[in-house]
Coordinates of C-alpha atoms and ligand atoms in Angstrom, one line a residue:
M1 CA 86.2 115.8 104.8
N2 CA 83.8 116.0 107.8
N3 CA 80.1 114.9 107.6
F4 CA 77.8 117.8 107.0
S5 CA 74.3 119.0 106.1
Y6 CA 73.9 122.1 104.1
Y7 CA 70.6 124.1 104.1
N8 CA 70.0 127.4 102.5
P9 CA 66.4 128.4 101.7
T10 CA 67.0 132.0 100.6
K11 CA 65.9 132.8 97.0
L12 CA 68.5 135.1 95.5
V13 CA 67.2 137.3 92.6
F14 CA 70.3 138.8 91.0
G15 CA 71.0 141.2 88.2
R16 CA 70.2 144.5 86.5
D17 CA 66.8 146.1 87.1
I18 CA 65.3 143.3 89.2
I19 CA 64.5 145.4 92.3
K20 CA 61.2 146.5 90.8
C21 CA 59.9 142.9 91.1
I22 CA 59.8 143.0 94.9
G23 CA 56.1 144.0 95.2
Q24 CA 55.1 141.1 92.9
E25 CA 57.1 138.7 95.1
L26 CA 55.4 140.0 98.3
A27 CA 52.0 139.8 96.7
A28 CA 52.6 136.2 95.5
N29 CA 53.4 135.3 99.1
N30 CA 50.2 137.0 100.3
V31 CA 52.0 139.8 102.2
K32 CA 49.7 142.8 102.9
K33 CA 51.6 145.1 105.2
V34 CA 55.4 145.4 105.8
L35 CA 57.9 147.2 108.0
M36 CA 60.3 149.0 105.5
L37 CA 63.7 149.3 107.2
Y38 CA 66.6 151.3 106.0
G39 CA 69.8 153.1 107.0
K40 CA 71.0 156.7 107.0
G41 CA 69.7 157.8 103.6
S42 CA 71.7 156.3 100.7
I43 CA 68.6 154.6 99.4
F44 CA 67.0 158.0 98.7
K45 CA 70.0 159.0 96.5
N46 CA 70.5 155.7 94.5
G47 CA 66.9 155.2 93.5
V48 CA 66.2 152.1 95.7
Y49 CA 63.6 153.8 97.8
D50 CA 61.6 155.1 94.8
T51 CA 61.8 151.8 93.0
V52 CA 60.7 149.8 96.0
S53 CA 57.9 152.2 96.9
A54 CA 56.5 152.2 93.4
S55 CA 56.6 148.4 93.3
L56 CA 54.8 148.1 96.7
K57 CA 52.1 150.6 95.6
D58 CA 51.6 148.8 92.3
N59 CA 51.0 145.6 94.2
K60 CA 48.8 147.2 96.9
I61 CA 51.2 146.4 99.7
E62 CA 51.0 148.8 102.7
W63 CA 54.1 149.8 104.6
V64 CA 55.4 151.6 107.7
E65 CA 58.9 152.9 107.7
V66 CA 61.8 152.9 110.2
G67 CA 65.0 154.6 108.9
G68 CA 68.2 155.6 110.6
V69 CA 69.8 152.2 111.1
K70 CA 73.5 153.0 111.6
A71 CA 76.6 151.1 110.4
N72 CA 77.5 148.8 113.4
P73 CA 73.8 148.7 114.2
V74 CA 72.5 149.0 117.8
I75 CA 70.0 147.2 119.9
S76 CA 68.0 150.4 120.7
K77 CA 67.1 150.8 117.0
V78 CA 66.0 147.2 116.9
R79 CA 63.7 147.7 120.0
E80 CA 62.3 150.9 118.4
A81 CA 61.5 149.0 115.1
I82 CA 59.9 146.1 117.0
S83 CA 57.5 148.6 118.7
V84 CA 56.5 150.2 115.4
S85 CA 56.0 146.7 113.8
R86 CA 53.8 145.5 116.6
E87 CA 51.7 148.7 116.7
N88 CA 51.1 148.4 113.0
D89 CA 50.7 144.6 112.9
V90 CA 53.0 144.0 110.0
D91 CA 53.3 140.6 108.4
A92 CA 56.8 140.9 107.0
I93 CA 60.0 143.0 106.9
V94 CA 61.4 144.7 103.8
C95 CA 65.0 145.7 104.5
L96 CA 66.9 148.0 102.1
G97 CA 70.6 148.4 102.7
G98 CA 73.7 146.5 103.7
G99 CA 74.6 144.1 106.5
S100 CA 73.7 146.6 109.2
V101 CA 70.1 146.9 107.9
Y102 CA 69.8 143.2 107.2
D103 CA 71.1 142.2 110.6
S104 CA 68.7 144.6 112.3
A105 CA 65.9 143.1 110.3
K106 CA 66.9 139.6 111.5
A107 CA 66.9 140.7 115.1
I108 CA 63.5 142.5 114.7
A109 CA 62.1 139.4 112.9
A110 CA 63.1 137.0 115.6
A111 CA 62.4 139.2 118.6
Y112 CA 58.9 140.3 117.3
Y113 CA 57.3 137.1 118.8
H114 CA 59.6 137.0 121.9
D115 CA 58.1 138.1 125.2
G116 CA 61.3 139.3 126.7
D117 CA 63.9 141.9 125.6
A118 CA 65.4 141.7 122.1
W119 CA 68.9 141.5 123.5
D120 CA 68.0 138.0 124.9
L121 CA 68.6 136.7 121.3
F122 CA 72.3 137.6 121.8
A123 CA 72.8 137.0 125.5
K124 CA 70.8 133.8 126.1
E125 CA 72.4 131.0 124.2
D126 CA 69.6 128.5 125.0
L127 CA 66.8 130.9 123.9
D128 CA 64.3 129.0 121.8
I129 CA 63.5 131.0 118.7
S130 CA 60.4 129.3 117.3
K131 CA 58.8 131.9 115.1
A132 CA 60.0 135.0 113.1
L133 CA 58.6 137.5 110.6
P134 CA 59.7 136.7 107.0
I135 CA 62.4 139.0 105.6
Y136 CA 62.5 140.3 102.1
G137 CA 65.6 142.4 101.3
V138 CA 67.3 144.6 98.7
L139 CA 71.0 144.4 99.2
T140 CA 72.9 147.7 98.4
I141 CA 76.4 146.8 99.4
S142 CA 78.0 143.3 99.0
A143 CA 80.2 142.4 101.9
T144 CA 78.7 140.5 104.8
G145 CA 76.7 137.7 103.1
S146 CA 73.8 138.5 105.4
E147 CA 71.5 138.5 102.3
M148 CA 71.8 134.8 102.2
N149 CA 72.7 133.6 105.7
S150 CA 71.0 133.0 109.0
G151 CA 73.2 135.2 111.3
G152 CA 73.1 138.8 112.6
V153 CA 75.5 141.0 114.5
I154 CA 74.2 143.8 116.8
T155 CA 75.9 146.1 119.3
N156 CA 74.5 146.7 122.8
E157 CA 75.6 150.2 123.2
E158 CA 75.2 150.1 127.0
T159 CA 77.6 147.3 127.5
L160 CA 79.7 147.6 124.3
S161 CA 79.0 144.0 123.4
K162 CA 78.9 143.4 119.6
W163 CA 77.6 139.9 119.5
S164 CA 75.9 137.6 117.0
F165 CA 72.9 135.3 117.0
G166 CA 71.6 132.9 114.4
S167 CA 68.5 130.9 113.6
P168 CA 67.3 129.1 110.5
L169 CA 64.1 131.2 110.8
V170 CA 66.0 134.4 109.9
F171 CA 67.4 133.4 106.5
P172 CA 65.9 136.1 104.2
K173 CA 63.0 134.6 102.3
V174 CA 64.0 136.5 99.2
S175 CA 67.0 138.8 98.5
F176 CA 67.2 141.1 95.5
L177 CA 70.7 142.0 94.4
D178 CA 71.2 144.5 91.6
P179 CA 75.0 145.1 91.4
S180 CA 74.5 148.4 89.5
I181 CA 73.1 150.0 92.7
Q182 CA 76.6 149.6 94.2
S183 CA 78.1 152.1 91.8
S184 CA 76.9 154.8 94.3
L185 CA 79.1 153.4 97.1
P186 CA 81.8 155.7 98.4
E187 CA 85.3 154.2 97.6
K188 CA 85.9 153.5 101.3
Q189 CA 82.9 151.2 101.4
T190 CA 84.1 149.2 98.3
I191 CA 87.4 148.8 100.1
N192 CA 85.6 147.6 103.2
S193 CA 83.6 145.1 101.1
I194 CA 86.8 143.6 99.5
V195 CA 88.4 143.1 102.9
D196 CA 85.2 141.6 104.5
I197 CA 84.6 139.2 101.6
L198 CA 88.3 138.0 101.7
T199 CA 88.1 137.6 105.5
H200 CA 85.0 135.4 105.3
L201 CA 87.0 133.3 102.9
Y202 CA 90.0 133.2 105.2
E203 CA 87.9 132.2 108.2
F204 CA 87.0 128.9 106.5
Y205 CA 90.1 128.4 104.4
F206 CA 92.5 128.6 107.4
D207 CA 90.2 126.7 109.9
G208 CA 92.5 123.7 110.0
T209 CA 90.2 121.1 108.5
E210 CA 92.1 118.5 106.5
N211 CA 91.1 116.8 103.2
V212 CA 88.8 119.5 101.9
D213 CA 90.6 119.9 98.5
L214 CA 87.5 121.0 96.6
M215 CA 86.6 123.6 99.2
M216 CA 90.2 125.0 99.2
G217 CA 90.1 125.4 95.4
Y218 CA 86.6 126.8 95.4
T219 CA 87.5 129.3 98.1
E220 CA 90.7 130.3 96.2
A221 CA 88.6 131.0 93.1
I222 CA 86.4 133.4 95.1
M223 CA 89.5 135.0 96.6
K224 CA 91.1 135.6 93.2
T225 CA 87.8 137.0 91.8
T226 CA 87.5 139.4 94.7
I227 CA 91.0 140.7 94.4
E228 CA 90.9 141.0 90.6
H229 CA 87.5 142.7 90.3
G230 CA 87.9 144.7 93.5
K231 CA 91.0 146.3 91.9
V232 CA 89.0 147.1 88.7
L233 CA 86.2 148.8 90.8
L234 CA 88.6 151.1 92.6
N235 CA 89.5 152.6 89.2
D236 CA 86.1 152.2 87.5
P237 CA 83.4 152.1 90.2
S238 CA 80.6 151.8 87.7
N239 CA 81.9 148.7 85.9
Y240 CA 78.9 146.5 86.0
E241 CA 80.6 143.2 85.3
S242 CA 83.1 143.7 88.1
R243 CA 80.3 144.9 90.4
A244 CA 78.5 141.6 89.6
E245 CA 81.6 139.5 90.2
L246 CA 82.3 141.1 93.5
A247 CA 78.7 140.9 94.6
L248 CA 78.4 137.2 93.8
S249 CA 81.7 136.6 95.6
G250 CA 80.3 138.4 98.6
T251 CA 77.2 136.2 98.7
L252 CA 79.1 132.9 98.2
A253 CA 81.8 133.9 100.7
L254 CA 79.3 133.7 103.6
N255 CA 76.3 131.7 102.5
R256 CA 78.2 128.9 104.2
S257 CA 78.9 127.1 100.9
T258 CA 82.6 127.4 101.4
G259 CA 82.2 125.6 104.8
M260 CA 80.9 122.3 103.5
G261 CA 82.8 119.4 105.1
R262 CA 84.7 121.8 107.3
S263 CA 84.8 122.4 111.1
G264 CA 82.7 125.5 110.9
G265 CA 85.3 128.2 110.4
D266 CA 87.9 129.7 112.8
W267 CA 86.2 133.1 113.3
S268 CA 88.9 134.5 115.7
T269 CA 89.6 137.5 113.4
H270 CA 85.9 138.4 113.4
L271 CA 85.5 138.0 117.1
I272 CA 88.5 140.2 117.9
E273 CA 87.3 142.8 115.3
H274 CA 83.8 142.9 116.8
A275 CA 85.3 143.7 120.1
L276 CA 87.4 146.5 118.4
S277 CA 84.5 148.1 116.5
A278 CA 82.2 147.8 119.5
I279 CA 84.5 150.3 121.2
Y280 CA 85.8 152.5 118.4
D281 CA 82.8 152.3 116.0
I282 CA 85.1 151.8 113.0
S283 CA 84.0 150.0 109.8
H284 CA 84.0 146.2 110.1
G285 CA 86.2 145.9 107.0
A286 CA 88.7 148.3 108.4
G287 CA 89.0 146.4 111.6
L288 CA 89.4 143.1 109.8
A289 CA 92.2 144.5 107.6
I290 CA 94.1 145.3 110.9
V291 CA 93.4 142.1 112.8
F292 CA 93.7 139.4 110.2
P293 CA 97.5 139.8 109.4
A294 CA 98.3 140.0 113.1
W295 CA 96.2 136.8 113.8
A296 CA 97.9 135.1 110.8
K297 CA 101.4 135.9 112.1
Y298 CA 100.4 134.5 115.5
V299 CA 99.0 131.2 114.4
Y300 CA 100.5 130.3 111.0
K301 CA 102.7 127.6 112.5
D302 CA 99.6 125.8 113.7
N303 CA 98.4 125.4 110.1
L304 CA 101.5 125.7 107.9
P305 CA 100.2 123.8 104.9
A306 CA 97.2 126.1 104.4
F307 CA 99.4 129.2 104.7
V308 CA 101.9 127.8 102.2
R309 CA 99.1 126.9 99.8
F310 CA 97.6 130.3 100.1
A311 CA 100.9 132.1 99.4
E312 CA 101.5 129.9 96.3
N313 CA 98.1 129.9 94.8
I314 CA 96.9 133.5 95.6
F315 CA 100.2 135.4 95.5
N316 CA 102.3 133.1 93.3
I317 CA 105.0 132.8 95.9
K318 CA 107.1 129.8 94.8
E319 CA 110.6 130.5 96.4
G320 CA 111.8 129.7 99.9
T321 CA 111.1 127.3 102.7
D322 CA 107.6 126.6 103.8
E323 CA 107.9 129.0 106.6
E324 CA 109.3 131.8 104.4
K325 CA 106.5 131.3 101.9
A326 CA 103.8 131.4 104.6
L327 CA 105.2 134.7 106.0
K328 CA 105.6 136.2 102.5
G329 CA 101.9 135.3 101.9
I330 CA 100.9 137.2 105.0
D331 CA 103.1 140.2 103.9
S332 CA 101.4 140.1 100.5
V333 CA 98.0 140.5 102.2
I334 CA 99.3 143.6 104.0
E335 CA 100.8 145.0 100.8
F336 CA 97.5 144.4 98.9
Y337 CA 95.5 146.1 101.7
K338 CA 97.9 149.1 101.7
S339 CA 97.6 149.3 97.9
I340 CA 93.8 149.6 98.0
G341 CA 93.9 152.1 100.9
A342 CA 92.8 149.8 103.8
P343 CA 94.3 150.4 107.3
T344 CA 96.8 147.7 108.3
S345 CA 97.7 148.6 111.9
L346 CA 96.0 149.9 115.0
K347 CA 98.0 153.1 114.8
D348 CA 96.3 153.8 111.4
I349 CA 93.1 154.2 113.4
N350 CA 94.8 156.0 116.3
V351 CA 94.7 153.1 118.7
G352 CA 97.9 152.6 120.8
L353 CA 99.4 150.2 123.3
E354 CA 97.5 151.9 126.2
D355 CA 94.2 151.0 124.5
I356 CA 94.6 147.3 123.9
D357 CA 93.8 146.1 127.4
A358 CA 90.2 147.3 127.0
I359 CA 89.9 145.7 123.6
T360 CA 91.3 142.4 125.0
E361 CA 88.9 142.5 128.0
N362 CA 86.0 143.1 125.6
A363 CA 86.9 140.2 123.3
A364 CA 87.9 137.8 126.2
R365 CA 84.3 137.9 127.5
I366 CA 83.5 135.2 124.9
A367 CA 86.9 133.5 124.8
P368 CA 88.3 130.9 124.2
F369 CA 87.5 130.9 120.5
G370 CA 89.2 129.7 117.2
T371 CA 89.8 126.3 115.7
V372 CA 93.4 126.7 114.4
K373 CA 94.5 127.7 117.9
P374 CA 92.1 128.2 120.7
L375 CA 92.7 131.8 121.8
Y376 CA 92.6 132.9 125.5
K377 CA 92.9 136.4 126.9
E378 CA 96.6 136.4 126.8
D379 CA 96.6 135.3 123.1
I380 CA 94.2 138.0 122.2
Y381 CA 96.4 140.6 123.9
N382 CA 99.5 139.2 122.0
I383 CA 97.6 139.4 118.7
L384 CA 96.6 143.0 119.3
K385 CA 100.2 143.9 120.1
L386 CA 101.2 142.4 116.8
A387 CA 98.6 144.7 115.2
L388 CA 100.0 147.9 116.6
Ligands
NZQ401 O1 73.2 154.0 106.0 P1 73.2 154.2 104.6 O2 72.9 155.6 104.2 O3 72.4 153.3 103.8 O4 74.8 154.1 104.1 C1 75.5 152.9 104.2 C2 76.5 152.9 105.3 O5 77.0 154.1 105.6 C3 76.4 152.8 103.0 N1 75.8 152.2 101.8 C4 75.2 151.0 101.6 N2 74.9 150.8 100.4 C5 75.2 151.9 99.7 C6 75.7 152.9 100.6 N3 76.1 154.1 100.2 C7 76.0 154.4 98.9 N4 75.4 153.6 98.0 C8 75.0 152.3 98.3 N5 74.6 151.5 97.4 O6 77.5 152.0 103.3 C9 77.7 152.1 104.7 C10 77.9 150.8 105.4 O7 76.8 150.0 105.4 P2 76.7 148.7 106.3 O8 75.4 148.0 106.1 O9 77.1 149.0 107.7 O10 77.9 147.8 105.6 P3 78.1 146.2 105.6 O11 77.2 145.6 104.6 O12 79.6 146.1 105.5 O13 77.6 145.7 107.1 C11 78.5 145.8 108.2 C12 77.8 145.2 109.4 O14 77.5 143.8 109.3 C13 78.2 143.0 110.3 C14 79.4 143.9 110.6 O15 80.0 143.5 111.8 C15 78.8 145.3 110.6 O16 78.1 145.5 111.8 N6 78.4 141.7 109.8 C16 77.4 140.8 109.6 C17 77.6 139.5 109.2 C18 76.4 138.6 108.9 N7 75.2 139.0 109.2 O17 76.6 137.5 108.4 C19 78.9 138.9 109.0 C20 80.0 140.0 108.9 O18 81.2 139.4 109.2 C21 79.8 141.1 109.8 O19 80.2 140.9 111.1
ZN402 ZN1 82.8 140.0 108.2

């Protein structure tokens, strides 16, 4: 096990009917005026907007609104929201939505006090982020873990760069998570959630760190819970207990608790997926379902013990040589994704051989990456070919 320090200051308020406490929480922290940030309108249908507005009014919190944050959020919207926040002199952000809204809130919070352009957060690695607006959020889809981590991913639509930034200052101060709100999700979004949660678990599980037995078992428990309760939800979307299990799995899968004592995760699947969704604007979960099996087939020999353990413990594969078990485990992931309706190849999203040069070029701008096997441009191309 590697040495590590673990820090996570986010207060997570979890359960039925807790969203109405947001105004009280803001008042207790002496917040007077906020930017309310949200997406394309789901919060008007599932009651979140009404509950939060009433709670703010009851606690005499003023607000200004910016809506319209799109899935795969873009830097132009971040810039617009920073202008509105500065004009109105807000002292916090209240974000209502999923990873796209949370990530935008993080970029707004950190760039609010920055003299240059908001994209500097993503493009300038040595940028010193010394101050940020506090973020209070209501999570409406459990997938990214953004509600309890310090990273954000935004696309620069002019350069098609979908890049991330991180700072301890953008951990949400408080996240409210009522799993019952997620009953309103379209089935496709629940499928995306299942795949994203599993892939966050894979990124650490397969990162090649040795002697992390507790972390392996902890991660497997979250994987099994995600698969079991994800299946329940596809037949019974309003099942509260399964929504709660999936939601907690999503938070734990990327609040970095599965990374204790590890090398920090592999992240190749995510970085290739970001290059893919920057160009094609597909859902993050759909892209991951396509890229992970191809990445796994390309690298499994470099971390055979983890792939064998995964096959045995997650899919109960006990027969065959180690190599056969590892490959059967990867095939089982593909079968599971097919069974829930996730795409598993580039052709499922109408991307062909003629398109993979452009995706490779886009991903290779930040290569090499990956801990199991450092990936260079040629490797990325080979993985995308395996994903056809
Ligand atoms: O825009 P609205 O109308 O709100 O609709 C959203 C959106 O269309 C809808 N939705 C959310 N909650 C709903 C709902 N519809 C009905 N009922 C509800 N309760 O779902 C759609 C997807 O929302 P989005 O926020 O885009 O989903 P997700 O949470 O999966 O976020 C994906 C983004 O986060 C990034 C991804 O790359 C992608 O850009 N990621 C962020 C990470 C992080 N900060 O740690 C890590 C991840 O690996 C990921 O890269
Ligand atoms: Zn992800």
